[in-house]
XYZ file of C-alpha atoms in Angstrom:
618
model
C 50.817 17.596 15.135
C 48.687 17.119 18.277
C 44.771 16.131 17.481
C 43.924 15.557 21.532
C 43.078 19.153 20.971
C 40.115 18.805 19.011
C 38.654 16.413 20.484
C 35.938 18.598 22.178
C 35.549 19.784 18.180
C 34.928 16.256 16.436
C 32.834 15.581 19.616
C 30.348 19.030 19.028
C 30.451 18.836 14.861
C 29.658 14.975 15.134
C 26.780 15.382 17.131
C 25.584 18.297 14.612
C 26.027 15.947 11.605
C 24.271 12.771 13.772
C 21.303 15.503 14.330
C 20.971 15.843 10.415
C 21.688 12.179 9.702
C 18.814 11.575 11.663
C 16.396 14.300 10.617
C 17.238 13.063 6.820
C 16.531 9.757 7.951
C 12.881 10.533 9.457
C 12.280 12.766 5.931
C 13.668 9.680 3.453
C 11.369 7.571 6.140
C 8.326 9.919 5.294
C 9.330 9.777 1.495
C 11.042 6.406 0.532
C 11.531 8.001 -3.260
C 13.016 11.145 -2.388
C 17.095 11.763 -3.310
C 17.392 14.742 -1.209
C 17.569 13.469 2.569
C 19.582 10.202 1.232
C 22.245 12.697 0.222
C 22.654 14.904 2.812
C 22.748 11.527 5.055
C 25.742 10.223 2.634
C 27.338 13.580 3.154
C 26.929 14.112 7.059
C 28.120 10.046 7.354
C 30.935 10.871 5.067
C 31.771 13.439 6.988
C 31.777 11.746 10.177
C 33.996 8.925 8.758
C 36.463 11.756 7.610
C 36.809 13.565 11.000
C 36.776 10.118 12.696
C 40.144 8.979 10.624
C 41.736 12.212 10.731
C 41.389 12.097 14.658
C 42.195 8.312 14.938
C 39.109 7.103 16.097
C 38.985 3.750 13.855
C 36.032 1.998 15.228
C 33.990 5.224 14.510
C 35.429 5.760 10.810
C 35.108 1.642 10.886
C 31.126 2.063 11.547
C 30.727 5.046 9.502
C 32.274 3.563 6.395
C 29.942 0.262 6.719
C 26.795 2.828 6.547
C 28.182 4.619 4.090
C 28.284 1.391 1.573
C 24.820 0.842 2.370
C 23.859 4.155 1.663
C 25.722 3.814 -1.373
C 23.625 0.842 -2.518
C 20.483 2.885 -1.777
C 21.660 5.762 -3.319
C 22.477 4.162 -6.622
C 19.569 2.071 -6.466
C 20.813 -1.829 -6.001
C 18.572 -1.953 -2.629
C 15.101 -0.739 -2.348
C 14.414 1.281 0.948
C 12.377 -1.057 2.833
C 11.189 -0.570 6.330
C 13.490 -3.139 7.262
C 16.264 -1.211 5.844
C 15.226 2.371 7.589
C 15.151 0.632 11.017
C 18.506 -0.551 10.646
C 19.978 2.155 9.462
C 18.361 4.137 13.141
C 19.779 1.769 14.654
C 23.408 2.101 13.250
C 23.278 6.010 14.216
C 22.461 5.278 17.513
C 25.916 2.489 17.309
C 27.646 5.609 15.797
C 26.386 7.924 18.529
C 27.684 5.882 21.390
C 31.070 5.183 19.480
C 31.427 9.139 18.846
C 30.731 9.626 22.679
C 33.302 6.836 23.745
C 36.125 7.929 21.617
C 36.004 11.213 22.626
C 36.226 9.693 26.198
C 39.381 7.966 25.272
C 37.636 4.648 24.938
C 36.205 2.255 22.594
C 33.045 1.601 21.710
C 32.305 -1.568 21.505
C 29.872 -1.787 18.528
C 27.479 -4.206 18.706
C 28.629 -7.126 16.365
C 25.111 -8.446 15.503
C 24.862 -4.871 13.758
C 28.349 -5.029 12.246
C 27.415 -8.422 10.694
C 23.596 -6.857 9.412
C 25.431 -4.302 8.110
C 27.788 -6.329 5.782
C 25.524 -8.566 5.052
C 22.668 -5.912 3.800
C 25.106 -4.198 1.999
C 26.869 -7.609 0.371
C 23.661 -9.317 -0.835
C 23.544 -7.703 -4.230
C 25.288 -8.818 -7.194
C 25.799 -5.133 -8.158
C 29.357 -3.398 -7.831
C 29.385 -1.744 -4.272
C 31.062 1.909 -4.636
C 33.481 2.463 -2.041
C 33.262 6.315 -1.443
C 36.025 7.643 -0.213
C 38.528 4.825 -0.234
C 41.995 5.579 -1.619
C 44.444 3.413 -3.571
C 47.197 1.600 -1.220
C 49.944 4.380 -0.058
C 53.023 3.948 -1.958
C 55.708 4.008 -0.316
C 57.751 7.259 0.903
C 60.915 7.586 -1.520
C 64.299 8.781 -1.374
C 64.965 12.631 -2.691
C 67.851 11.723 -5.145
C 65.029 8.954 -6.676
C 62.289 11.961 -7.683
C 61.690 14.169 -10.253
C 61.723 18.231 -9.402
C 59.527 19.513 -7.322
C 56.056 20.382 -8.503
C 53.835 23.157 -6.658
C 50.611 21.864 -4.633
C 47.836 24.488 -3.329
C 45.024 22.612 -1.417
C 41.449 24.205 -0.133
C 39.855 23.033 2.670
C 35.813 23.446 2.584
C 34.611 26.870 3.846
C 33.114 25.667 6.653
C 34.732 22.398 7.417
C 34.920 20.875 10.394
C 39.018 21.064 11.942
C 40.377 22.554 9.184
C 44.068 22.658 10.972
C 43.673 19.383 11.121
C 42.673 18.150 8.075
C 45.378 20.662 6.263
C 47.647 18.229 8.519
C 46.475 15.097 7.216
C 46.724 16.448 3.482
C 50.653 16.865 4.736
C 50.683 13.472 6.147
C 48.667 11.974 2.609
C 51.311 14.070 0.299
C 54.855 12.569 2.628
C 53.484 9.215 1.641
C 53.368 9.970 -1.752
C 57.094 11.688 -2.026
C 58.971 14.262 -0.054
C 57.154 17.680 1.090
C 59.043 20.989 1.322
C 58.197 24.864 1.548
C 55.432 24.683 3.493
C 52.635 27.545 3.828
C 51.844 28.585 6.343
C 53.594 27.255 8.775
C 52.561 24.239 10.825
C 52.499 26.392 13.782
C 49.701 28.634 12.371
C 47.297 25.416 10.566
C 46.287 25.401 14.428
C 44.918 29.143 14.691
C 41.574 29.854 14.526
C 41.663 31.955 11.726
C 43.377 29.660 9.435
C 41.435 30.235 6.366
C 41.922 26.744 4.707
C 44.445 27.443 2.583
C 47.577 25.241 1.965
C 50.444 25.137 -0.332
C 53.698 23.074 -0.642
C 55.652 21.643 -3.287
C 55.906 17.882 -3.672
C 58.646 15.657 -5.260
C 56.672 12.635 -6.419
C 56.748 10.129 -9.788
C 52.791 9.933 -9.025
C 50.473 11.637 -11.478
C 48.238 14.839 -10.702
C 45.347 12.336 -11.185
C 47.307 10.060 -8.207
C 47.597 12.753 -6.000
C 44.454 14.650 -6.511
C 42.414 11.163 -5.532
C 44.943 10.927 -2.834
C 44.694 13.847 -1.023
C 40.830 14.441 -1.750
C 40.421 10.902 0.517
C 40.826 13.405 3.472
C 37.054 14.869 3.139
C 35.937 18.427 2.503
C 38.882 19.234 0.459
C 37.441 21.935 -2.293
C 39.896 22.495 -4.403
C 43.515 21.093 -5.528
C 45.947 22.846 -7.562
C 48.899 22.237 -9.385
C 50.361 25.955 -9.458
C 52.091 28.617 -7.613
C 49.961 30.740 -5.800
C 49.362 34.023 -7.165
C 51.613 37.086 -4.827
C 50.123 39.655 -3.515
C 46.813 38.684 -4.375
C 43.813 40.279 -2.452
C 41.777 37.452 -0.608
C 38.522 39.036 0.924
C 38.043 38.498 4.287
C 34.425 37.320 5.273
C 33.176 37.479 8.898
C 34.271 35.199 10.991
C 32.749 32.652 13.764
C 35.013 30.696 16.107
C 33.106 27.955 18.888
C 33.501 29.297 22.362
C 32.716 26.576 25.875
C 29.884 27.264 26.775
C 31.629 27.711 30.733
C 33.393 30.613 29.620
C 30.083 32.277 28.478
C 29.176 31.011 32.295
C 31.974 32.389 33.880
C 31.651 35.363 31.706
C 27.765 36.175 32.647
C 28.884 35.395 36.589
C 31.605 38.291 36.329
C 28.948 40.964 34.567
C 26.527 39.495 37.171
C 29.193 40.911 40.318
C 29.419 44.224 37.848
C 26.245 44.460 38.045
C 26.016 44.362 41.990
C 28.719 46.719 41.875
C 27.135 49.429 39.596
C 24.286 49.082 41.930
C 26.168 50.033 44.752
C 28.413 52.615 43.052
C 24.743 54.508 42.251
C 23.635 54.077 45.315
C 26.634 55.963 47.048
C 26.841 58.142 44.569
C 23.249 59.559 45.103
C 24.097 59.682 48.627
C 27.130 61.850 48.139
C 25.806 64.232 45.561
C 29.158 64.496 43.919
C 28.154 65.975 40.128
C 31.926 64.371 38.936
C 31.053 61.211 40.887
C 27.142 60.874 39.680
C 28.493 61.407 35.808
C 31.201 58.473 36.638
C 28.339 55.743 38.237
C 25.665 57.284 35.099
C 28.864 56.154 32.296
C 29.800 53.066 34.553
C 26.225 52.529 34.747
C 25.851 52.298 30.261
C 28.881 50.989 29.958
C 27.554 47.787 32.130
C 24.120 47.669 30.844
C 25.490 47.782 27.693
C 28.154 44.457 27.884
C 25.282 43.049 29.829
C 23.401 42.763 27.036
C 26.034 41.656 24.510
C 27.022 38.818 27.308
C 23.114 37.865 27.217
C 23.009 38.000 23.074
C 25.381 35.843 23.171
C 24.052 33.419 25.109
C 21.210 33.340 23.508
C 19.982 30.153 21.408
C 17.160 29.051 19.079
C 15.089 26.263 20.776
C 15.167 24.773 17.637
C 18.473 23.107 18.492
C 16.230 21.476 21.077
C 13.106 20.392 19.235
C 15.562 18.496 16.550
C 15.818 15.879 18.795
C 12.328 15.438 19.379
C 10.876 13.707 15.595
C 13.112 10.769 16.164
C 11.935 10.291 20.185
C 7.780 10.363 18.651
C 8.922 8.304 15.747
C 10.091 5.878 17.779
C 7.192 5.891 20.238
C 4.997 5.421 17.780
C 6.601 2.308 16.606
C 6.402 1.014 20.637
C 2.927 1.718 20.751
C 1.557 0.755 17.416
C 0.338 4.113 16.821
C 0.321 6.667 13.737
C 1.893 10.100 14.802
C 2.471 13.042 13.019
C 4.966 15.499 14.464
C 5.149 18.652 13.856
C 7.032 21.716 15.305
C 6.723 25.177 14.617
C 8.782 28.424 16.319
C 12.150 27.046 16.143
C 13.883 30.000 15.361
C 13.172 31.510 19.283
C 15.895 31.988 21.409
C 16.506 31.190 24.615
C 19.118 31.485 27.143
C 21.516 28.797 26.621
C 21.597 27.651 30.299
C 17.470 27.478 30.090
C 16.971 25.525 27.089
C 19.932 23.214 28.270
C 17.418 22.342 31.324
C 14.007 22.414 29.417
C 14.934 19.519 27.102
C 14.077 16.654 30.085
C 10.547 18.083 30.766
C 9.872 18.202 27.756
C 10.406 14.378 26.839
C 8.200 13.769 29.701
C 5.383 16.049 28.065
C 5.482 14.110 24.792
C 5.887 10.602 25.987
C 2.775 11.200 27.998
C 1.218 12.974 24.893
C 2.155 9.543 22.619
C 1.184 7.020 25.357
C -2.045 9.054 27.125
C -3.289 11.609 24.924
C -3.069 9.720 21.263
C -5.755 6.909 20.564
C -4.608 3.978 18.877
C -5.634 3.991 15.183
C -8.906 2.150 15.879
C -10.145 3.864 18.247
C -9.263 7.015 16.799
C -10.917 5.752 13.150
C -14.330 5.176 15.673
C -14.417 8.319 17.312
C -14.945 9.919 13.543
C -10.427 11.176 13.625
C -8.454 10.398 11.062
C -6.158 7.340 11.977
C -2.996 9.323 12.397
C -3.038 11.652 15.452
C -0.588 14.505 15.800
C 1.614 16.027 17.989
C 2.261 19.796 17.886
C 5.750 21.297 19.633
C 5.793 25.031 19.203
C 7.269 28.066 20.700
C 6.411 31.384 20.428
C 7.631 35.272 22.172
C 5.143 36.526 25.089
C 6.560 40.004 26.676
C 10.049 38.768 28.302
C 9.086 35.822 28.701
C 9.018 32.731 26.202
C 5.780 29.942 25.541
C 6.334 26.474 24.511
C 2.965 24.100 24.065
C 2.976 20.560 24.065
C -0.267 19.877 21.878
C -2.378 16.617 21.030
C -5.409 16.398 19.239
C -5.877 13.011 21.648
C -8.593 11.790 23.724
C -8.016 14.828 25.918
C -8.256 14.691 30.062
C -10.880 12.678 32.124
C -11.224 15.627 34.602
C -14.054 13.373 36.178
C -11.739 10.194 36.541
C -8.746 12.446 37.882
C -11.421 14.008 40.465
C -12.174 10.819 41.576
C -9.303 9.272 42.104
C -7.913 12.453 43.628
C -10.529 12.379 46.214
C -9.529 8.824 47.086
C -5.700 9.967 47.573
C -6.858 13.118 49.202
C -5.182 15.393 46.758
C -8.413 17.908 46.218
C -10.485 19.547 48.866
C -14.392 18.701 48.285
C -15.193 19.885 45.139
C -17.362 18.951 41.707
C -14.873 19.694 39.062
C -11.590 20.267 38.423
C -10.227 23.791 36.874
C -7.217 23.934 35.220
C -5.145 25.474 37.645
C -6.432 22.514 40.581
C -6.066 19.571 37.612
C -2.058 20.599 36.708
C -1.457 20.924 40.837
C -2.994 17.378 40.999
C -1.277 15.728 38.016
C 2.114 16.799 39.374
C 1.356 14.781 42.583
C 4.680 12.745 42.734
C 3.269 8.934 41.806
C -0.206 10.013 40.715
C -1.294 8.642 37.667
C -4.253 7.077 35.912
C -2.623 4.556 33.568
C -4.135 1.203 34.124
C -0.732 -0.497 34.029
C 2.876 0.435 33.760
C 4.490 1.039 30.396
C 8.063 1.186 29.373
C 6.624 4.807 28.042
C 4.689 6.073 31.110
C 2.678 5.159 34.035
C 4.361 6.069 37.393
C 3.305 9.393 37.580
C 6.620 10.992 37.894
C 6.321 12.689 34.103
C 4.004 15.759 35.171
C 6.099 16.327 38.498
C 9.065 15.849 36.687
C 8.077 18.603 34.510
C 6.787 21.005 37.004
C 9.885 20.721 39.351
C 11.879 21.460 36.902
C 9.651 24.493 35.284
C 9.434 26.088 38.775
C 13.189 25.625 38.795
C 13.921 27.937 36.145
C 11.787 30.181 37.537
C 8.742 29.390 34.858
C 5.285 27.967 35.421
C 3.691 25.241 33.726
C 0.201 25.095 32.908
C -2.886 22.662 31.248
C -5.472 23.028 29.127
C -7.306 19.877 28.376
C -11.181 19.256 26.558
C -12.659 15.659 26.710
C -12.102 13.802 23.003
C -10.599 16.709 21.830
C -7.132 16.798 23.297
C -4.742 18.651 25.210
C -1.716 21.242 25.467
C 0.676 21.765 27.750
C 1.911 25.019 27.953
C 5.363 25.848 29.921
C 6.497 29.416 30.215
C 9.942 30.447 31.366
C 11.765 33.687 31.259
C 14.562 34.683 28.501
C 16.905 34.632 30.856
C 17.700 33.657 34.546
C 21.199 35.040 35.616
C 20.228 39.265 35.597
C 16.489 40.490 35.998
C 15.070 43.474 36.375
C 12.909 43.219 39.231
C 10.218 45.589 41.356
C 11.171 45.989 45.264
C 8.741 45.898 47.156
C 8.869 45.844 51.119
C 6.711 44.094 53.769
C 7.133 43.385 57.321
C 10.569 45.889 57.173
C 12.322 43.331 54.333
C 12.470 43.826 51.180
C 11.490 41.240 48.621
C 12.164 41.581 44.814
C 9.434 40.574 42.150
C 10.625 40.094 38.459
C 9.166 42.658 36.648
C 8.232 40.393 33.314
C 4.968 39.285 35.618
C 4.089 42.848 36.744
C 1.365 44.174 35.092
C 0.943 47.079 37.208
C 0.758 48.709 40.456
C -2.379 50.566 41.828
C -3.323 51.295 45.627
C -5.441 49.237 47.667
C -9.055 50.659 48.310
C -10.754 48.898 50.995
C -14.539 50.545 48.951
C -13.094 47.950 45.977
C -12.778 44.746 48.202
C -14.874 41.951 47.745
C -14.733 38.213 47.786
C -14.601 35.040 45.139
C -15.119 31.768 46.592
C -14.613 32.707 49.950
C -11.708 34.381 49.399
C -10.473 37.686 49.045
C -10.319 39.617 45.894
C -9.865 43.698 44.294
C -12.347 44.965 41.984
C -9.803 46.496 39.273
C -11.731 48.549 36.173
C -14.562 46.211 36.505
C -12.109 42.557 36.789
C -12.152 40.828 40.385
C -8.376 39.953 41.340
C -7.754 37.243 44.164
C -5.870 39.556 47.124
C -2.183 37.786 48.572
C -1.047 40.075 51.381
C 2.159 39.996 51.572
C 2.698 40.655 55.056
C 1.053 38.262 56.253
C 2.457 35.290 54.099
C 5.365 36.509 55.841
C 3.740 36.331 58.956
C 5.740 39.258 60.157
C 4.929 41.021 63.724
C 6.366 44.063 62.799
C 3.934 46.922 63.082
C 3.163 49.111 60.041
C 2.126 52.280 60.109
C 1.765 52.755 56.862
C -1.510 54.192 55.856
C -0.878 53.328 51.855
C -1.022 49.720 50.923
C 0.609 49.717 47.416
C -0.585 46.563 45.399
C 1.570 44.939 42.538
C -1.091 43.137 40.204
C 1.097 39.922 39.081
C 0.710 37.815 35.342
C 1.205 35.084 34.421
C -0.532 34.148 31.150
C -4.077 34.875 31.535
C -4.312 34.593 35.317
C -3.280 37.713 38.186
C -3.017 38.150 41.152
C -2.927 40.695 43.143
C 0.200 41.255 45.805
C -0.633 44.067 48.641
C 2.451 45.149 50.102
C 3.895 47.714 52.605
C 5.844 50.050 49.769
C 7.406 49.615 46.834
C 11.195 50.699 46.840
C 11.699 51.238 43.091
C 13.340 49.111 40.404
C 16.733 47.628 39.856
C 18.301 45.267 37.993
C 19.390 42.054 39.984
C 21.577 38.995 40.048
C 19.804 35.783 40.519
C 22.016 34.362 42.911
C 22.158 30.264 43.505
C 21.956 28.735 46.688
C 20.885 25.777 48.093
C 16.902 26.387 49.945
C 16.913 24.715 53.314
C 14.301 22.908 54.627
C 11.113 24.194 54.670
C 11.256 27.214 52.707
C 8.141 28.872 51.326
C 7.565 27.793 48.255
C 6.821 30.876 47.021
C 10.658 32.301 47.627
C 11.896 31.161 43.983
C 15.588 32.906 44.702
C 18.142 35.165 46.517
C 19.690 38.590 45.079
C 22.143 41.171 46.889
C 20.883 44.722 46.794
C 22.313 47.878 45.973
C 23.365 48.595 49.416
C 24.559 44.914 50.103
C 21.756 43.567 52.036
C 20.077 40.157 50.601
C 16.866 39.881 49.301
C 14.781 37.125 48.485
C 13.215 36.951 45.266
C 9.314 35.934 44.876
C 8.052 33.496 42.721
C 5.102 35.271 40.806
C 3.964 31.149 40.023
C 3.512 29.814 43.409
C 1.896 33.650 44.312
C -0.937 32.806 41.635
């Protein structure tokens, strides 16, 4: 039977298990006397080691099995967990990691032998008996027909739930031939490679072994539930439960691209459609129309994953800091149950990291100086997420030393980043910390201090189309806050037109729309701003930012009053079109392009249209 196939599998379920082995290991950390996150790290390592033989990859089941007898040891008490101990067993993950990685690549690993050899010798310095979980007794060898008994009937059960149950129903097979001769097999081969194959498995087995042999025997595979030494029961009724089956995440890609050119296509078939005034033609484009919206949405839903499977990775990267810095950290996260597009929350991992390294190595005192400003000696670290509209909010929070607005000023003025001013607001202190190279470490770190962590952050934010934001009080700490929306590849979006072109604003940061009345204009630090029910709104005129020369003679100025978070702005245009939902189309932005163009669409008559950036408009 060929494994190559699920490779991609072992390679997605071993990174799921090295997640939990890791979060177990940060919760046994927290809790030396706890049982509960040593097992479920013996049970994610022994499943590892199972998936790792029944694929081939030996220097992964090799590594696995060594952690397991340590684990063993701890488990059953012959080694206390020591510091010592936890930081080698972090270590070992991370060897496992980069094996799993490599064999999936069709290489080996080559495991660091000083970690082989602490291993073994951790694990052999007790005078105990070491349990060797999930070894099995020597393979005896295969035997001739005319030397065995009859035939006895064997019904195995994979683990609802298992990881490549095909092919650990086809190492059961290859366990049982070792043990005799195997005959009347069900199902067939062929089908232990379907995705529905429910983990079920019979065949009959000549053998002078006992059932005691052969049940240790075949349960050395992993995740086998049940064994049975019977026929199985005809025409039973086995209850079907709903079903999940692992799809690559480019087909969801290619998928959302192909109801993204739908979607430009409904467009246009309404668009003719009203210009015909067929009745059989409009009802055709209205169904069309549903029909589009409707798998639009399913495509989305389906796409759609809790940041959670993000902020799992996070404990171990502030645990570890810590450790670098001699500090005490708490971590704590909270939200992870929002969802996100898949292709966002692939891309918000790596400005995140930035966030909380500079969190750990700026914003968190180090215990004595924490102790002396009247906080308790452990800081904390707070990674949340919450829903806002159609859009969703993720804060980096510190209850640090906070932001020396009066040390960034100055040395802002120095580098010329600020015009002349006496303090920094929010909105000018995030603009100046994401100054590529600006920072105000006193010396370099292997955590931070070259000032690309901020601009990192931001680039990437503005990327997908979010904004990133500060909020920061001296000795008190700080949050970051980074908004992006639930989804980039289909908006629905407010045209608007200026200079004779049309531009399309996503309409998650309209607020609303009201008409420009010269009686309401006035000004806020010398510039330009609309007195709306009583709240002054800085003014962006559209046409001008443009700097179009084509003559309007409009005598309505519509105005679109943009939000983002607590801050507007309001757009004055020359008209707003209507609405329509649009495909963010990528393409590369030449040189010198306004920053606040944040994307490209095709209308519903097949003209482009650039897409504004509500962000870089505030």
């Amino acid at each position: 039977m060929d494994l190559s196939k699920y490779a991609a599998l072992f390679v997605t379920e071993s990174r799921e298990h090295l997640k939990t082995c890791n979060s177990s290991l940060l919760a046994w950390e927290a809790e030396p006397s706890s049982l509960e996150p040593v097992d479920r790290l013996f049970r994610s390592m022994h499943t590892i080691k199972g998936m790792a033989a029944t694929m081939g990859y030996e220097a992964v089941a090799d590594l696995a099995h060594r952690i397991e007898n340590l684990l063993d040891l701890l488990r059953q008490r012959h080694r206390q967990a020591e510091p010592a101990i936890f930081q080698l067993l972090f270590r070992a993950i991370d060897g496992l990691a980069t094996a799993v990685e490599a064999a999936a690549g069709g290489s080996d690993a080559a495991i660091e032998p000083e970690l082989i050899r602490e291993l073994d010798a951790v694990s052999t310095s007790t005078q105990q008996p070491v349990a060797q979980v999930g070894t099995t007794a020597e393979p005896t060898p295969t035997r001739r027909a005319s030397d065995l008994p009859l035939s006895r009937p064997v019904q195995v059960t994979i683990r609802q739930g298992a990881a490549m149950r095909g092919a650990r129903a086809a190492l059961v097979l290859r366990r049982a031939e070792r043990l005799g001769v195997v005959a009347g097999i069900r199902p067939p081969l062929a089908e232990l490679e379907r995705d529905d194959f429910d983990g079920r498995l019979f065949f009959r087995l000549q053998t002078r072994e006992s059932d005691a042999k052969i049940t240790e025997a075949l349960s050395g595979v992993g995740d086998v539930a049940a064994i049975r030494f019977e026929e199985p029961v005809s025409g039973s009724e086995r209850r079907v439960a709903g079903r999940q089956i692992r799809v690559d995440l480019q087909r969801l890609d290619l998928l959302m691209k192909q109801v993204g050119e739908l979607v430009v296509a409904k467009n246009r078939l309404g668009a003719l459609s009203a210009e015909s005034g067929d009745p059989i033609l409009l009802e055709v484009s209205e169904r069309i129309s549903r029909l589009v919206a409707a798998m639009q949405a399913e495509v989305i839903a389906s796409r759609m994953t809790p940041v959670g499977e993000v902020f799992e990775r996070f404990p171990r990267l502030v645990r570890d800091l810590s450790r670098d810095l001699g500090k005490q950290i708490r971590f704590d996260v909270e939200g992870g149950e929002i969802e996100l597009d898949r292709s966002i929350l692939d891309e918000i991992g790596e400005p995140l990291v930035h966030l909380i390294r500079n969190a750990a190595d700026h914003g968190i005192e180090p215990p004595q100086d924490r102790i002396a400003a009247g906080k308790p000696a452990q800081g904390r670290i707070l990674l949340s997420a919450n829903r806002e509209r159609n859009t969703v909010a993720i804060r980096v929070t510190d209850d640090g030393r906070g932001i020396d607005r009066d040390k960034i000023l100055e040395k802002a003025r120095r580098e010329g980043a600020v015009p002349e001013t006496d303090s920094l607001t929010d909105d000018m202190l995030v603009r100046v910390l994401a100054r590529p190279g600006f920072s105000t470490a006193e010396q370099v770190s292997g955590v931070s201090g070259r000032g690309v962590g901020v601009d990192v952050a931001m680039t990437r934010v503005r990327a997908l189309g979010g904004t990133l934001e500060v909020r920061s009080e001296l000795g008190r700490g700080s949050t970051f806050l980074i908004r992006v929306p639930l989804t980039l590849a289909i908006v629905r979006a407010l045209l608007t037109e200026a200079g004779g072109e049309r531009y399309a604003v996503p309409l998650v940061y309209v607020a609303e729309t009201v008409e420009f009345d010269h009686r309401a204009v006035t000004a806020i630090r010398d510039r330009e701003a609309l007195v709306v029910r009583d709240e002054v709104i800085p003014t962006v005129h559209l046409r001008a930012l443009v700097a179009s020369r084509a003559s309007s003679t409009a005598t309505r100025r519509p105005t679109v009053i943009l939000e983002v978070g607590d801050r507007r702005t309001a757009l004055v245009v020359d008209a707003l079109v209507g609405q329509q939902d649009i495909v963010v189309e990528p393409f590369d932005a030449p040189r010198g392009l306004p920053p606040y163009v944040g994307g490209a669409t095709i209308l519903a008559d097949g003209a482009p249209a650039l897409i504004l950036d509500a962000a870089a408009l505030l």
